mmCIF file of C-alpha atoms in Angstrom:
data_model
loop_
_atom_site.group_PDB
_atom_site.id
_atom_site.type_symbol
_atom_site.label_atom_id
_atom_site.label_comp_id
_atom_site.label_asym_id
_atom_site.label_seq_id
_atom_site.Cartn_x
_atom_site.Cartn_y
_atom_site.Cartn_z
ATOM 1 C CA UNK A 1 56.877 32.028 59.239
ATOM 2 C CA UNK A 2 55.507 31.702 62.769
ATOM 3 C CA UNK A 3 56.271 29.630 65.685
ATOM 4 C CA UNK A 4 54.946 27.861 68.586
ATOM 5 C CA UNK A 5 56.582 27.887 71.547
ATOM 6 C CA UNK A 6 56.497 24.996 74.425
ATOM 7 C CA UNK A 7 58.079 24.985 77.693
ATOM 8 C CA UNK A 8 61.176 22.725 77.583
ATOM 9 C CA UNK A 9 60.389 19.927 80.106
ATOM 10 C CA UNK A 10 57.033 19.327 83.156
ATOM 11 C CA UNK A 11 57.567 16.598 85.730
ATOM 12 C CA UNK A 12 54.873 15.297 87.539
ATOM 13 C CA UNK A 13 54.394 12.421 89.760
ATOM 14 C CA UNK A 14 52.421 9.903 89.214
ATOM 15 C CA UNK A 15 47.926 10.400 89.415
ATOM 16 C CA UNK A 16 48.639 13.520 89.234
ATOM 17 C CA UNK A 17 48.035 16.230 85.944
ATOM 18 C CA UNK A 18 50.340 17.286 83.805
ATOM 19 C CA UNK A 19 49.969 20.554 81.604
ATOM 20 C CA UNK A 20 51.650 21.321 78.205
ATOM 21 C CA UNK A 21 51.030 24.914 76.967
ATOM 22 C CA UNK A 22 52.220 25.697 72.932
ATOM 23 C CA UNK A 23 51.857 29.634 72.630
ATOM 24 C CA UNK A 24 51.604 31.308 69.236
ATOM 25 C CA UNK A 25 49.518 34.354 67.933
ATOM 26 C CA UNK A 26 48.391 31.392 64.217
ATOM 27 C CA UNK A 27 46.399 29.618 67.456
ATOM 28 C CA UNK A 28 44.107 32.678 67.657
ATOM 29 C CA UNK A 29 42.422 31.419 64.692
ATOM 30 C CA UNK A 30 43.868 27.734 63.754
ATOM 31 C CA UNK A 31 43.503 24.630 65.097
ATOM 32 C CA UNK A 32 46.213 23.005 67.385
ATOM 33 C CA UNK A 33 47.261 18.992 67.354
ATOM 34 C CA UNK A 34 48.913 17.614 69.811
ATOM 35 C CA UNK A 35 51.324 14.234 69.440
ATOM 36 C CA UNK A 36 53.298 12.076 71.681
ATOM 37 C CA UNK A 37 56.546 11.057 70.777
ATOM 38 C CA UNK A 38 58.458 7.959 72.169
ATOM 39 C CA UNK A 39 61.796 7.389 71.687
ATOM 40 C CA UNK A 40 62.786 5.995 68.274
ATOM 41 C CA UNK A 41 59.055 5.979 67.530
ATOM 42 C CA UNK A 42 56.993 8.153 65.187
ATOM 43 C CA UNK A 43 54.994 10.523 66.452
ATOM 44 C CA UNK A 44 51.486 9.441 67.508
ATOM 45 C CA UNK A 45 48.697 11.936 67.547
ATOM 46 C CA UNK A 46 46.596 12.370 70.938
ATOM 47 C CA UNK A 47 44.595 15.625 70.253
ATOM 48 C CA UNK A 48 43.146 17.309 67.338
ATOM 49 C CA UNK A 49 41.242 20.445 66.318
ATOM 50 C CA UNK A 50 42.341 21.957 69.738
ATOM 51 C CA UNK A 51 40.390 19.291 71.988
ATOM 52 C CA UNK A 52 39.512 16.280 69.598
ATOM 53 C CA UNK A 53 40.478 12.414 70.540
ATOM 54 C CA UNK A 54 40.964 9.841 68.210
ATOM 55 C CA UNK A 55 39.909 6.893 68.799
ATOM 56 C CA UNK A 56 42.354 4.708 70.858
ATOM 57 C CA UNK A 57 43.579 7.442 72.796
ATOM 58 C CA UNK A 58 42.872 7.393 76.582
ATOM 59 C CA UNK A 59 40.379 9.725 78.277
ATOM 60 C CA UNK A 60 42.805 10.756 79.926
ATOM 61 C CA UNK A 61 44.106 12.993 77.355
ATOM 62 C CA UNK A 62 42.352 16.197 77.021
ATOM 63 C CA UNK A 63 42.670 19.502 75.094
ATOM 64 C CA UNK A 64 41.768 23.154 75.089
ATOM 65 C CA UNK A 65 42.070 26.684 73.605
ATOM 66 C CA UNK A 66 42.144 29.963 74.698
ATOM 67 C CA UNK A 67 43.021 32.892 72.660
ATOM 68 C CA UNK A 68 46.688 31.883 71.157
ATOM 69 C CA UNK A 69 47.459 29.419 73.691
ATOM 70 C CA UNK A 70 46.588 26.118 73.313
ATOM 71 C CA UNK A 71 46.849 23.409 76.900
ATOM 72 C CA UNK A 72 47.405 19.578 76.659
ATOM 73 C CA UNK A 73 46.200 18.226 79.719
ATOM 74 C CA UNK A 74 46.790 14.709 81.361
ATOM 75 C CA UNK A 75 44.970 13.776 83.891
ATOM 76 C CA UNK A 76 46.112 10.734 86.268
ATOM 77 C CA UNK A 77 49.435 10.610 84.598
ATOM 78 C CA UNK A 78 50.735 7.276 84.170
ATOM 79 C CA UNK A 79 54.526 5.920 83.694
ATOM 80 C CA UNK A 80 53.822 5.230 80.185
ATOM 81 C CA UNK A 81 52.546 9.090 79.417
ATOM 82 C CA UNK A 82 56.603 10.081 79.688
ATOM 83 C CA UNK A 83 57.436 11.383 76.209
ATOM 84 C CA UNK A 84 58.352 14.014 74.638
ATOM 85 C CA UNK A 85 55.302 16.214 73.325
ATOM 86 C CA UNK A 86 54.704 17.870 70.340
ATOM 87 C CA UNK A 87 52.030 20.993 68.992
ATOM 88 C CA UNK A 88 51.210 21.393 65.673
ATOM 89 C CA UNK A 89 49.674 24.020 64.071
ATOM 90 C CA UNK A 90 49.119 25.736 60.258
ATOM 91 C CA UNK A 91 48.545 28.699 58.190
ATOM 92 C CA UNK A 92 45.931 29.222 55.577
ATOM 93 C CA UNK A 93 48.552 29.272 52.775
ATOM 94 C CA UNK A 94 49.253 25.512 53.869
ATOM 95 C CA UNK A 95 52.696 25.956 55.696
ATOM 96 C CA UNK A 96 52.533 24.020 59.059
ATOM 97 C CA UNK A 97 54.822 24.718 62.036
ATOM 98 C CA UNK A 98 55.441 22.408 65.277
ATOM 99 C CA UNK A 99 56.078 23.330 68.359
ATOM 100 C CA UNK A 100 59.576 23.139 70.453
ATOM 101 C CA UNK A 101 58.644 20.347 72.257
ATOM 102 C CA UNK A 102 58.721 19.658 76.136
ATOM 103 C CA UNK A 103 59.365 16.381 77.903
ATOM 104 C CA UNK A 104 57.172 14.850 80.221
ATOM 105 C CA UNK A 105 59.123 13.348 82.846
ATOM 106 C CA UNK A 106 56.741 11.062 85.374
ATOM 107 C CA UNK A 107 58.898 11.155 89.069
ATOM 108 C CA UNK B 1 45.677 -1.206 56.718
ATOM 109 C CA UNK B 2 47.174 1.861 56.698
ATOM 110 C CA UNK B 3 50.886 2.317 55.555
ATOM 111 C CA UNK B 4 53.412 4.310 55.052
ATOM 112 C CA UNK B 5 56.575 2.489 54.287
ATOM 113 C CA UNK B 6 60.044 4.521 53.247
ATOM 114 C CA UNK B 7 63.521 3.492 52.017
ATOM 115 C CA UNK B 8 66.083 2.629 53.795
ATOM 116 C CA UNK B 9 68.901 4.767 55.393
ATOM 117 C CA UNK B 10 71.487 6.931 53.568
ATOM 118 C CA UNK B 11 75.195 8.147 54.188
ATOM 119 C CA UNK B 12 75.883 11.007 51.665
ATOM 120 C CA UNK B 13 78.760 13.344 51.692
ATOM 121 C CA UNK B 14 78.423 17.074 51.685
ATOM 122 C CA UNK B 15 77.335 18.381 48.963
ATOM 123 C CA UNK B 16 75.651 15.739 47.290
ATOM 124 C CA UNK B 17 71.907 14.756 47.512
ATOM 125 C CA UNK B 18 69.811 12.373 48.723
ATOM 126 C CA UNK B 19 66.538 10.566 47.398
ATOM 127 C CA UNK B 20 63.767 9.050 49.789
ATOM 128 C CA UNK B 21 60.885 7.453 49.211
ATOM 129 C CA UNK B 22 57.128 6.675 50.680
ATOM 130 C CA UNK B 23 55.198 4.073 49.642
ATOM 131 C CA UNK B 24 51.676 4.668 50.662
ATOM 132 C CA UNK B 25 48.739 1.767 50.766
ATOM 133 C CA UNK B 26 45.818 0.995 52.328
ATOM 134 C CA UNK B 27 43.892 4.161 51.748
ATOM 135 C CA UNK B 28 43.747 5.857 48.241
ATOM 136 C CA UNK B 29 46.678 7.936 47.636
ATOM 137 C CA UNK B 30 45.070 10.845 45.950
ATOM 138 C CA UNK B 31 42.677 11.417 48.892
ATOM 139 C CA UNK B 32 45.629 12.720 51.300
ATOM 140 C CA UNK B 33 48.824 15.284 51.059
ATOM 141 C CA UNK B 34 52.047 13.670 51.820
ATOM 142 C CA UNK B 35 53.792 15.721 54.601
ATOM 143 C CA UNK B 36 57.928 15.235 55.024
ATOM 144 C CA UNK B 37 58.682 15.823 58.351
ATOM 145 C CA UNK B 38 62.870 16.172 59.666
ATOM 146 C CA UNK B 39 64.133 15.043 62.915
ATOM 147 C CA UNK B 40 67.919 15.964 63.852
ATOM 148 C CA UNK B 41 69.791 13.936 66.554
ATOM 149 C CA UNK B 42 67.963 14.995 70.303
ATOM 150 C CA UNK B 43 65.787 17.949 68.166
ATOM 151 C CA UNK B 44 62.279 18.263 67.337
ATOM 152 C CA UNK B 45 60.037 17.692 64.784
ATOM 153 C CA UNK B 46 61.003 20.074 61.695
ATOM 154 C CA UNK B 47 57.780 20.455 58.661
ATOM 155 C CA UNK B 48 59.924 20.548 55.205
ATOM 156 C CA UNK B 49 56.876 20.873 53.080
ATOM 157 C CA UNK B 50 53.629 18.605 51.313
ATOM 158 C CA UNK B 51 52.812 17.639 48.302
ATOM 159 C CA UNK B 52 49.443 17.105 46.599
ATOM 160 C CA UNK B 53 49.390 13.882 45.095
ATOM 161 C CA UNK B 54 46.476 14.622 42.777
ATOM 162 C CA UNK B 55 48.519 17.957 41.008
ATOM 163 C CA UNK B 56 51.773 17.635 42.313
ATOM 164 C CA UNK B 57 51.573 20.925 43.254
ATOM 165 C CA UNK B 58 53.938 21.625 46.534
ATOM 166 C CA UNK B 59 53.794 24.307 49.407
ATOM 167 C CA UNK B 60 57.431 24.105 51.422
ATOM 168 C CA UNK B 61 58.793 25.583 54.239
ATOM 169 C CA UNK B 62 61.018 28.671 53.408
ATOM 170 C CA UNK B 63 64.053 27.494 54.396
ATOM 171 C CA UNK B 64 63.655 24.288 52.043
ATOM 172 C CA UNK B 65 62.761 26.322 49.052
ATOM 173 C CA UNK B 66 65.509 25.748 46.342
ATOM 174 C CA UNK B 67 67.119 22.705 48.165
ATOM 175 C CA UNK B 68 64.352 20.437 48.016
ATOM 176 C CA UNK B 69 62.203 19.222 45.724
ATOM 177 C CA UNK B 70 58.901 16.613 46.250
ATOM 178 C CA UNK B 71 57.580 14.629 43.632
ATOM 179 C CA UNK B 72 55.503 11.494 43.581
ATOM 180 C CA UNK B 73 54.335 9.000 40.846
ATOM 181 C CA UNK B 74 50.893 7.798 41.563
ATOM 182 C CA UNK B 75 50.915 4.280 39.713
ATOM 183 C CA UNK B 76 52.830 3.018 42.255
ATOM 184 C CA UNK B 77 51.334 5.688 45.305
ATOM 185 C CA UNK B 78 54.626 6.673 46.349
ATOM 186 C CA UNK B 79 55.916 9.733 47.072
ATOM 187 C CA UNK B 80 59.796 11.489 46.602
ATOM 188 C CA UNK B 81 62.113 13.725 49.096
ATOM 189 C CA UNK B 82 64.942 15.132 47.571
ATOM 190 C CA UNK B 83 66.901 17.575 49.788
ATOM 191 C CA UNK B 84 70.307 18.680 47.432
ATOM 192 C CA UNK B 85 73.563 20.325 48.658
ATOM 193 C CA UNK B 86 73.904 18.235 51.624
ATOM 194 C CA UNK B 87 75.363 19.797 54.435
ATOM 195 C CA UNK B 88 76.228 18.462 58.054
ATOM 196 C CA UNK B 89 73.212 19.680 59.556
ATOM 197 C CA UNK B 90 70.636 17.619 57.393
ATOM 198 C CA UNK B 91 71.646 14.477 59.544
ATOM 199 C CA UNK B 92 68.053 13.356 60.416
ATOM 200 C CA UNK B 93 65.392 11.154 60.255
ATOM 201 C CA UNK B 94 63.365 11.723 57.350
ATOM 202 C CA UNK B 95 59.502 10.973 57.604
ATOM 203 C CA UNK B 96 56.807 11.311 55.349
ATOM 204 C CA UNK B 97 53.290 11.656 57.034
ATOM 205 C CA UNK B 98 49.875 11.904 55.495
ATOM 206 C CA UNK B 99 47.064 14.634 56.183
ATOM 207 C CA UNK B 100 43.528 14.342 54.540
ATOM 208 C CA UNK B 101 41.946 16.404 51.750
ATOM 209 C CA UNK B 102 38.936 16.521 51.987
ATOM 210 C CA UNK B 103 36.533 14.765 54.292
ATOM 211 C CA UNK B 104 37.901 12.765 58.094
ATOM 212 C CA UNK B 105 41.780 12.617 59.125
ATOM 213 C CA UNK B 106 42.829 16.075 58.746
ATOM 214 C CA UNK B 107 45.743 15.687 60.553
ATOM 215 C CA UNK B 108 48.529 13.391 60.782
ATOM 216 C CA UNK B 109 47.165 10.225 61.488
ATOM 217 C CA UNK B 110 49.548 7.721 59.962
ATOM 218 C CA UNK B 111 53.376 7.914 59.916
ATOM 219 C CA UNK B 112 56.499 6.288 57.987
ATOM 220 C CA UNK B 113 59.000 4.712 59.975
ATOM 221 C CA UNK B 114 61.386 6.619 59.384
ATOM 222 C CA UNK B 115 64.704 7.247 57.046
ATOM 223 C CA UNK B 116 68.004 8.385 58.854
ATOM 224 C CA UNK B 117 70.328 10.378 56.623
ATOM 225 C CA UNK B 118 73.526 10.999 57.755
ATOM 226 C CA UNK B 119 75.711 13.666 56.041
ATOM 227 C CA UNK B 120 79.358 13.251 56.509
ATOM 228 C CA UNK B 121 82.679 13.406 54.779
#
């Protein structure tokens, strides 16, 4: 099995940009998806296919890729954007792995 | 709309088993895998394994194989978790997700609410 790895926690102040990396040598050649997580909530997807975003998601949400690291960007954070953050990745054998997680704390 | 509704929450001893369930409508249920997806208390997001709801053919994660087993039973589109020999450390929430086929939403896009299991003599 392989793994993603996340740093544990980001603060950022408020306006400001907030960067999640998820590390992992499966995001060399698979997609990443990224999902918020609220507390008591289900998760709620916010990027796909590395820098995908669904509809309903705000603009401010942005994704890219390069090589096996994968970087969730938010730009102008907001007090609602605290939440813990998820990556999400698979295999071509259909076993899917998510990352460790980091919390966004806005200061 | 969308759903993904589960059973409600379970207290099991160790070393007995537990049964959840996912009742999927609002799309049809043979165009999307059902994912089960394990919370523990403060811990992320754990991927037990998917089923195919056309075959019922399963890919798990290695540490579930042997202990659980997913099933589903599509005249009524819902989909089975059962995760045997209980111990301590499968106190979670339980939720099944679903990821598309073939075609748009390949990824998880919808989510039960959740089932909390608590394991506990």
């Amino acid at each position: 099995s392989y793994e993603l790895t996340q740093p544990p926690s980001v603060s950022v102040s408020p306006g400001q940009t907030a960067r999640i990396t998820c590390s992992g040598d499966a995001l060399a050649e698979q997609y990443a998806y990224w999902y918020q997580q609220k507390p008591g909530q289900a998760p709620v997807l916010v990027i796909y296919k590395d820098s995908e975003r669904p509809s309903g998601i705000p603009e401010r949400f942005s994704g890219s890729s390069s090589g096996t690291t994968v970087t969730l960007a938010i730009s102008g954070v907001q007090a609602e954007d605290e939440a813990e953050y998820y990556c999400q990745s698979a295999d071509i054998s259909g076993i899917y792995v998510f990352g460790t997680g980091t919390k966004v704390t806005v200061l | 709309q969308v759903q993904l509704v589960q059973s409600g929450a379970e207290v099991k001893i160790p070393g007995a088993s537990v049964k959840v369930s996912c009742k999927a409508s609002g799309h049809t249920f043979t165009g999307y895998y059902i994912h089960w997806v394990r919370q523990a208390p403060g811990q992320g997001l754990e991927w037990m394994g998917r089923i195919d709801p056309t075959s019922g053919g399963t890919d798990l994660a290695q540490k579930f194989q042997g202990r659980v087993t997913m099933t589903r039973d599509t005249s009524i589109t819902t989909a089975y978790l059962v995760l045997s020999r209980l111990r301590s450390d499968d106190t979670a929430v339980y939720y099944c997700t679903r990821w598309g086929i073939v075609g748009a939403s390949n990824y998880f896009d919808s989510w039960g609410q959740g089932v909390p299991v608590t394991v506990s003599s």
